[in-house]
XYZ file of C-alpha atoms in Angstrom:
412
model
C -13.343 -8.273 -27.125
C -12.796 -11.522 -25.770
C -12.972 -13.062 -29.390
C -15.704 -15.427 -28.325
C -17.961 -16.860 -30.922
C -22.130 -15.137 -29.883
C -24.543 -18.060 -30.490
C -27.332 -16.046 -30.725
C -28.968 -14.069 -33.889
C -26.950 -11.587 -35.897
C -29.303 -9.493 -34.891
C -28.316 -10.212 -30.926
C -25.052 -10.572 -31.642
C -24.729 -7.278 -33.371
C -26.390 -5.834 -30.513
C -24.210 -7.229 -27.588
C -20.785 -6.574 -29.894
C -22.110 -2.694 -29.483
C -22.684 -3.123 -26.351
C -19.110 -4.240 -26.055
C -17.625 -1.478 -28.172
C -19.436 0.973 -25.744
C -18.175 -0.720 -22.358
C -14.444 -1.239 -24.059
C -13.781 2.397 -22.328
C -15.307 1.426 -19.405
C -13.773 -1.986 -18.548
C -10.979 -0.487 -16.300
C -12.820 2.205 -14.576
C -15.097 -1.183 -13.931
C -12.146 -3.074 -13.014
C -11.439 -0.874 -10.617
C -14.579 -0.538 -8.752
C -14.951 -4.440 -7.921
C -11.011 -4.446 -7.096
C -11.888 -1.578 -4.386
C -14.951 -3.205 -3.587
C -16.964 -0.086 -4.660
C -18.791 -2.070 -7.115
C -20.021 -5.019 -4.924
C -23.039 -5.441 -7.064
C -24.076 -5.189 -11.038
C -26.613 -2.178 -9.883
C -23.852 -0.557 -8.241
C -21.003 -0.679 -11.167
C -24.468 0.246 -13.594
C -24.687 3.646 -11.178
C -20.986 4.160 -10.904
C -20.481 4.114 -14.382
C -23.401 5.920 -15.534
C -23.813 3.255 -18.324
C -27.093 1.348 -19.059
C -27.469 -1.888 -17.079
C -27.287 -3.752 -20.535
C -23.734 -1.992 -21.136
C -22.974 -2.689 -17.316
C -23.319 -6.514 -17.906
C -21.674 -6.578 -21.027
C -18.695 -4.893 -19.114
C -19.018 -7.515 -15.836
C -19.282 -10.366 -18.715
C -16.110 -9.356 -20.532
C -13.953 -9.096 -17.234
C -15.306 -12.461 -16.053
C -14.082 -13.895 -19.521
C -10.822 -12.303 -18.889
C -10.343 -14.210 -15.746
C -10.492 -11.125 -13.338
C -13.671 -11.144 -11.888
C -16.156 -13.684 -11.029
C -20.684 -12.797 -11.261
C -22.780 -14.709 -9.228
C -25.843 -14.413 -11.606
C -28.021 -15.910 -9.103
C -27.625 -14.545 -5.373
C -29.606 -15.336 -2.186
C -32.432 -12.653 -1.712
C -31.563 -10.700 1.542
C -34.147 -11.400 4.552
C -37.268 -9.010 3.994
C -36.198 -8.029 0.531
C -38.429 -7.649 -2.550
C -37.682 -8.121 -6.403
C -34.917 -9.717 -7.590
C -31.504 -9.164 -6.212
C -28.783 -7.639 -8.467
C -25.808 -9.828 -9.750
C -22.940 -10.132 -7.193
C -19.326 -9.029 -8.639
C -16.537 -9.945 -7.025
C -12.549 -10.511 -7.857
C -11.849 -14.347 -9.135
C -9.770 -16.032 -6.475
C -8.256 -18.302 -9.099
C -7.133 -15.324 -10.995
C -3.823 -13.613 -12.075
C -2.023 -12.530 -9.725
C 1.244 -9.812 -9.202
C 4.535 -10.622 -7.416
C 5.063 -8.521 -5.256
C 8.445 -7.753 -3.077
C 9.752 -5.619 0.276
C 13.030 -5.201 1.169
C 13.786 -3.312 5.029
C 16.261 -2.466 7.576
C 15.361 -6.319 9.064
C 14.958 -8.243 5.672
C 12.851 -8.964 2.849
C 9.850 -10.738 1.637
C 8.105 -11.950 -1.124
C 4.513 -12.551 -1.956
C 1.808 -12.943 -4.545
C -1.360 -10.642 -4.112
C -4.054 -11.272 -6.153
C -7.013 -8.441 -7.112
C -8.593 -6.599 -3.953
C -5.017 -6.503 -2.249
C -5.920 -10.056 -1.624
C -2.380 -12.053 -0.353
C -2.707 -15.080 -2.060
C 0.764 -16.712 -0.999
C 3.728 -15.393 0.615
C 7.377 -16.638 1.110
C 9.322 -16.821 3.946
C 11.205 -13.906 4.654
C 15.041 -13.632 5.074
C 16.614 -11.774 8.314
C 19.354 -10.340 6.981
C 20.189 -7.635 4.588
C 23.401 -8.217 1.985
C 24.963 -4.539 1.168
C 24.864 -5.492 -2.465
C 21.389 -4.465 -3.539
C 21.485 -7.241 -6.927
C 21.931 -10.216 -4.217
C 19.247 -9.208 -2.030
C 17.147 -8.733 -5.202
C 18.131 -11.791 -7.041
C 17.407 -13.486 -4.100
C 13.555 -12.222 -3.420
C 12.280 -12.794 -6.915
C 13.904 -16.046 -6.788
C 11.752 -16.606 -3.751
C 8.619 -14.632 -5.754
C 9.393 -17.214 -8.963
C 9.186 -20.604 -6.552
C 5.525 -19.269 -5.307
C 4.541 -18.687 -9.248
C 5.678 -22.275 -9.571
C 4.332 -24.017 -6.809
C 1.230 -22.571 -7.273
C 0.985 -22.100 -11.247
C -0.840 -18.740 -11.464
C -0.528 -16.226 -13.803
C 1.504 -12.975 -13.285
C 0.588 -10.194 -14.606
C 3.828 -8.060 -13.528
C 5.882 -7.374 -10.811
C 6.359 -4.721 -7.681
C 9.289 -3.600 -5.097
C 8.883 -1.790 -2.238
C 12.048 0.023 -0.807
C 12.628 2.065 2.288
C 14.378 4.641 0.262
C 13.208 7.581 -1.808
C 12.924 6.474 -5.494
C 13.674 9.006 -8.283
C 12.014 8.884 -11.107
C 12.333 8.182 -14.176
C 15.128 6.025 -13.777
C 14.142 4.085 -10.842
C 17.034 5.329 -8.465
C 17.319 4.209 -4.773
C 18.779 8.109 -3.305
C 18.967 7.229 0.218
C 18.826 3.821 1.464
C 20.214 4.857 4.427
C 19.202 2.213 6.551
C 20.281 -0.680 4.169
C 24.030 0.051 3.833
C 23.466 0.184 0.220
C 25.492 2.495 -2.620
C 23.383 6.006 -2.633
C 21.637 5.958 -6.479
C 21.216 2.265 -6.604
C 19.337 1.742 -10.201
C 17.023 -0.948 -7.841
C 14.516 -0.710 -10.432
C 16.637 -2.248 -13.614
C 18.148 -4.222 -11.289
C 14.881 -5.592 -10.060
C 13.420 -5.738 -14.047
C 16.710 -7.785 -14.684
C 16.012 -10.240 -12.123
C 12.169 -10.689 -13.008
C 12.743 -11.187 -16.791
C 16.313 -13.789 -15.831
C 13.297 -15.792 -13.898
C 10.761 -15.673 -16.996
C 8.307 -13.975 -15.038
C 6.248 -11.760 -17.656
C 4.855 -8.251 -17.486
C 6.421 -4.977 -16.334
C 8.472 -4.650 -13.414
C 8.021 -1.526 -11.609
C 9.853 0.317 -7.511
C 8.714 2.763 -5.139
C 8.993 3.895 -1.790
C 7.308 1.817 0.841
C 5.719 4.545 2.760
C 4.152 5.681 -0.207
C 3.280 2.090 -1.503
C 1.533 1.738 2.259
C -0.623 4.709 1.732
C -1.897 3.255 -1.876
C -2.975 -0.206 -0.680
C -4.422 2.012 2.608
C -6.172 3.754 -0.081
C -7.655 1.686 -1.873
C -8.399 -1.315 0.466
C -8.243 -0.198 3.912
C -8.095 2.815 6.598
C -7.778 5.048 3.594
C -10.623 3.860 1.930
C -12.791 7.028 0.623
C -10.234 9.830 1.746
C -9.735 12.838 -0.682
C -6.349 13.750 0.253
C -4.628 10.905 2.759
C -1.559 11.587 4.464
C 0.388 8.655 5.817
C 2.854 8.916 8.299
C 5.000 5.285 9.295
C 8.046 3.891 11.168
C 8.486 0.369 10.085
C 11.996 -1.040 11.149
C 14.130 2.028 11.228
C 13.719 5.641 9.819
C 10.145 7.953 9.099
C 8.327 7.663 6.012
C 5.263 9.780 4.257
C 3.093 9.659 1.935
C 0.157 12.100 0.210
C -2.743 10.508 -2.019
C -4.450 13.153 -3.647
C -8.142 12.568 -5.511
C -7.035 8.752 -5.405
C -3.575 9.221 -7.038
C 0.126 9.605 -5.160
C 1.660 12.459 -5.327
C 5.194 12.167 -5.827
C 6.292 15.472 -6.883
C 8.479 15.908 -10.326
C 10.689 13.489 -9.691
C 9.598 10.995 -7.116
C 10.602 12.590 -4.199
C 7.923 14.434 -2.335
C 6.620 13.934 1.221
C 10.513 13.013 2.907
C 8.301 13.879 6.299
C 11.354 11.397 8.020
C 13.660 15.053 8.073
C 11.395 17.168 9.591
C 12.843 18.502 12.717
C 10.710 17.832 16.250
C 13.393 18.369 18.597
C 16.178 21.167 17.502
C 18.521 19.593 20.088
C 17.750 16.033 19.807
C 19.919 12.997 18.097
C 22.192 13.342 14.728
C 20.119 12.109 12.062
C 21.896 10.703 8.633
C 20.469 13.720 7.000
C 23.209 16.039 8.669
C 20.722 17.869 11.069
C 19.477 16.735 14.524
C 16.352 16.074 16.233
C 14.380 14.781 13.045
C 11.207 12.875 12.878
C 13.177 9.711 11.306
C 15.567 9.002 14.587
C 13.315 11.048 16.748
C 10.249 8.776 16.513
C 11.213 5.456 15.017
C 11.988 1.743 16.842
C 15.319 3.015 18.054
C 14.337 5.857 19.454
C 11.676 4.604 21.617
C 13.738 1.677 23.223
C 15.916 4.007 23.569
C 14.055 6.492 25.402
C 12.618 3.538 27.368
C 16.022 2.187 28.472
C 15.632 -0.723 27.163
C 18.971 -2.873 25.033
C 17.932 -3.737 21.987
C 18.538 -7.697 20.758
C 19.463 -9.698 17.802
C 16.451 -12.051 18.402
C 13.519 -10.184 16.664
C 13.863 -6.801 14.529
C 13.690 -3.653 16.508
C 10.054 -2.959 15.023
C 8.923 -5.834 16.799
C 10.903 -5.271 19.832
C 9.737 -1.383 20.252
C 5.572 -2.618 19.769
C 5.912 -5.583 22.244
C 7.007 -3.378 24.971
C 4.198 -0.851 24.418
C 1.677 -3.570 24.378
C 2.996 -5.656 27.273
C 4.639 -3.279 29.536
C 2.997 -0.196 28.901
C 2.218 0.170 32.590
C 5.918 0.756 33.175
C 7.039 3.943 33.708
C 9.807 3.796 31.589
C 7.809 2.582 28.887
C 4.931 5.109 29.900
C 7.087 7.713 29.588
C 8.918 7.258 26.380
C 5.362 6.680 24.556
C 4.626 9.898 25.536
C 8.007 11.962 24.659
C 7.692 10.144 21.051
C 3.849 10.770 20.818
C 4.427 14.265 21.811
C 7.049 14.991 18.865
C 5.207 12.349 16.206
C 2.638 15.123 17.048
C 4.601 18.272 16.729
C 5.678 16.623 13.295
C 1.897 16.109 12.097
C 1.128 19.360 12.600
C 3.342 20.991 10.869
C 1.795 18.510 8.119
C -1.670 19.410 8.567
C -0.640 22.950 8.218
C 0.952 22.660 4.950
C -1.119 19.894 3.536
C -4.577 20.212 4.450
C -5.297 16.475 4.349
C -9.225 14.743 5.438
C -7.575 12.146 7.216
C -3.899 10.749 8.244
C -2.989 7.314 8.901
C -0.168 6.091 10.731
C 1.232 3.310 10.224
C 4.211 0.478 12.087
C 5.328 1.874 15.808
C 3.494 4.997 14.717
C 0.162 2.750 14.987
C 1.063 1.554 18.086
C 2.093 4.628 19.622
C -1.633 5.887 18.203
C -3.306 2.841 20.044
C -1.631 3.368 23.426
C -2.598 6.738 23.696
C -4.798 8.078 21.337
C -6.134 11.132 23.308
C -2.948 12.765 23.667
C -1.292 11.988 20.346
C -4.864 13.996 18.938
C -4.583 16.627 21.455
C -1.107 17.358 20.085
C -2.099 17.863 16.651
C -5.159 19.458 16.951
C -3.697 21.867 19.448
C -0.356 22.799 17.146
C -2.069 23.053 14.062
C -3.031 25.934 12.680
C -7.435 25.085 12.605
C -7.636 24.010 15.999
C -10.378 22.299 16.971
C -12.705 23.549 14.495
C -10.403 21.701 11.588
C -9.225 18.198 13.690
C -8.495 16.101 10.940
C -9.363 12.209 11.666
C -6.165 10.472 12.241
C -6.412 6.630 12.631
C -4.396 3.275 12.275
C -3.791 1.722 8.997
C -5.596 -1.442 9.147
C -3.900 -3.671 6.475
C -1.213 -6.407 7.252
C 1.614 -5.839 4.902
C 0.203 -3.286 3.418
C 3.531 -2.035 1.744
C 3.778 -5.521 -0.006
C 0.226 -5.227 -1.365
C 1.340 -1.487 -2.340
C 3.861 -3.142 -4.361
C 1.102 -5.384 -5.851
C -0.578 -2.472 -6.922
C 2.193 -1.080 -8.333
C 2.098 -4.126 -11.251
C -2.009 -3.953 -11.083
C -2.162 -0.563 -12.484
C -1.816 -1.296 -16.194
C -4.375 -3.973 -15.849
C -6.675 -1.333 -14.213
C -5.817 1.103 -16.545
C -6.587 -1.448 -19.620
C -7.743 -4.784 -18.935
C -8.206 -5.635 -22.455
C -4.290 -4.268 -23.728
C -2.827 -6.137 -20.510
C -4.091 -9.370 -20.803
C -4.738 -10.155 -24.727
């Protein structure tokens, strides 16, 4: 697999290349488990697999000669412990990495995340938002390219996120309504242009940044071990949502599912871009609460920023007080009417929405658990996502998959 020459007998060797042959299958699924940090251990990926613990190594070996992961062969013994610890696995921090890019209502950002959603480097990000979607993408992978350079690791592919709905299969950009870009925007060829124009190698992918929030939340954070994950967010402007279902997105037949942003929480409240009123996206979002709060907003920081500073520093106003709990009160009405229809094990909220969820937790619950359909007998845990950037690293994982799915194909 690796092409390695085996110093040891023929016999040995012929042994260990079976061994190989066997794990070839397993290699991603193996991947997969250290990058989630279910596999923290040799014993555990031996389990986990249901392989032998021979195979198991011969698996951990391989990915370690691919660069991915890194075995520590020789661990400390924990306190009180008997026999001989198993092999640590862990991602390499030297290793490939994927560029990874976000474009909002405020700006954009690039960054490279390496294996475990781990941010290796980021760039700094640009205020402002040019309506022509191919200069505010040239620009970011420009700013993606420098990091590659300045730091001279390996990319294995690249990932956008985009506060729009994405349709697939051609990578369309439906409704960037908060970007004052062209409705249908091909973002992802434009995007794939831009990567291979900087000589940046692998495959380019774009998604929605709600839904790329929920797969890093999934896989490396508040998510971590749900069944079927809903996340709700407000980042700079406008409602997003996302479903993860037995560990994959769902995204309906073309890319468009979970637009939980037009779901109406207030018949008579403000025109929404959708053409109805009251929705969830200018209901619940930045605007709306400094809004409610009486409070101008200002060029100096983005209105995301703006709306979660008040909460935290004047939340004993009663202006503030107030309009935390008018938007909690229809954030809840909106969730559940989720819950109802989804069924989900857990929901995580994510932006103003986790703010809103940390200033007053009891009643946002209450809501939900009161307007949904199971009551108290079915309250479905609903927490804060707990990743920094986590739409960024969604991107990330966006360009990861292919090396999940086939370590071998991906990087040979």
């Amino acid at each position: 697999m690796s092409g390695k020459a085996d110093p040891r007998t023929p016999g040995e060797g012929s042994t260990s290349r079976t061994r190989l042959d066997r794990g070839r299958g397993a290699l991603g699924p193996a991947l997969e488990l250290v990058h989630t940090g279910r596999a923290p251990t040799r014993a555990v990926l031996t389990a986990e697999l249901g392989v032998t613990r021979a195979t198991a190594g011969a698996v951990a070996a391989e990915l370690e000669a691919l660069g991915l992961i890194r075995v520590d062969a020789r661990p400390a013994a924990a306190a009180g412990s008997q026999g001989r610890p198993s092999h640590r696995l862990a991602v390499a921090e030297d290793g490939p990495v994927a560029l990874a890019a976000q474009v909002h209502a405020d700006g954009f950002r690039a960054a490279l995340v390496g294996l475990g959603g781990r941010i290796v480097a980021t760039a700094p990000g640009c205020g402002t938002v040019d309506a022509d979607p191919a200069k505010v993408l040239g620009s970011v992978v420009e700013a993606g390219a420098e990091l590659l350079r300045t730091t001279g690791l390996r990319c294995v592919g690249a990932g956008l996120a985009v506060p729009s709905a994405v349709a697939e299969p051609d990578g369309l950009a439906l409704n960037p309504l908060h970007l004052d870009w062209p409705a249908g925007a091909p973002v992802r060829r434009i995007f794939a242009q831009y990567v291979r124009a900087a000589g940046i190698t692998g495959p380019a992918f774009a998604a929605n940044d709600v839904n790329l929030a929920a797969l890093a939340e999934h896989r490396h954070g508040a998510g971590r071990g749900a069944r079927d994950l809903l996340c709700v967010a407000t980042g700079h402007r406008g409602v997003g949502g996302a479903l993860v279902l037995d560990g994959r997105l769902h995204t309906g037949s073309s890319g468009l599912a979970l637009e939980v942003g037009h779901l109406t929480v207030n018949p008579e409240g403000r025109p929404c871009h959708c053409g109805s009123r009251g929705c969830l996206d200018v209901e619940t979002d930045p605007l709306a609460f400094l809004t409610a709060a009486g409070r101008e907003t200002g060029p100096e920081v983005s209105l995301l920023r703006q709306a979660e500073d008040l909460v935290r520093d004047h939340y004993d106003d009663p202006a503030v007080r107030g309009a935390v709990e008018t938007l909690v009160d229809r954030l809840g009405l909106g969730l559940a009417g989720l819950v109802n229809i989804l069924n989900p094990d857990r929901i995580i909220l994510g932006g103003l929405h986790r703010t809103l969820l940390d200033a007053a937790p009891d009643r946002l619950r209450a809501v939900v658990a009161d307007r949904s359909l199971w009551g108290q007998s079915g309250v479905v845990p609903v927490l804060s996502c707990t990743l920094d950037h986590n739409s960024l690293v969604g991107a990330a994982e966006l360009a990861w998959q292919p090396v999940l799915d086939d370590p071998l194909t991906a990087l040979t």
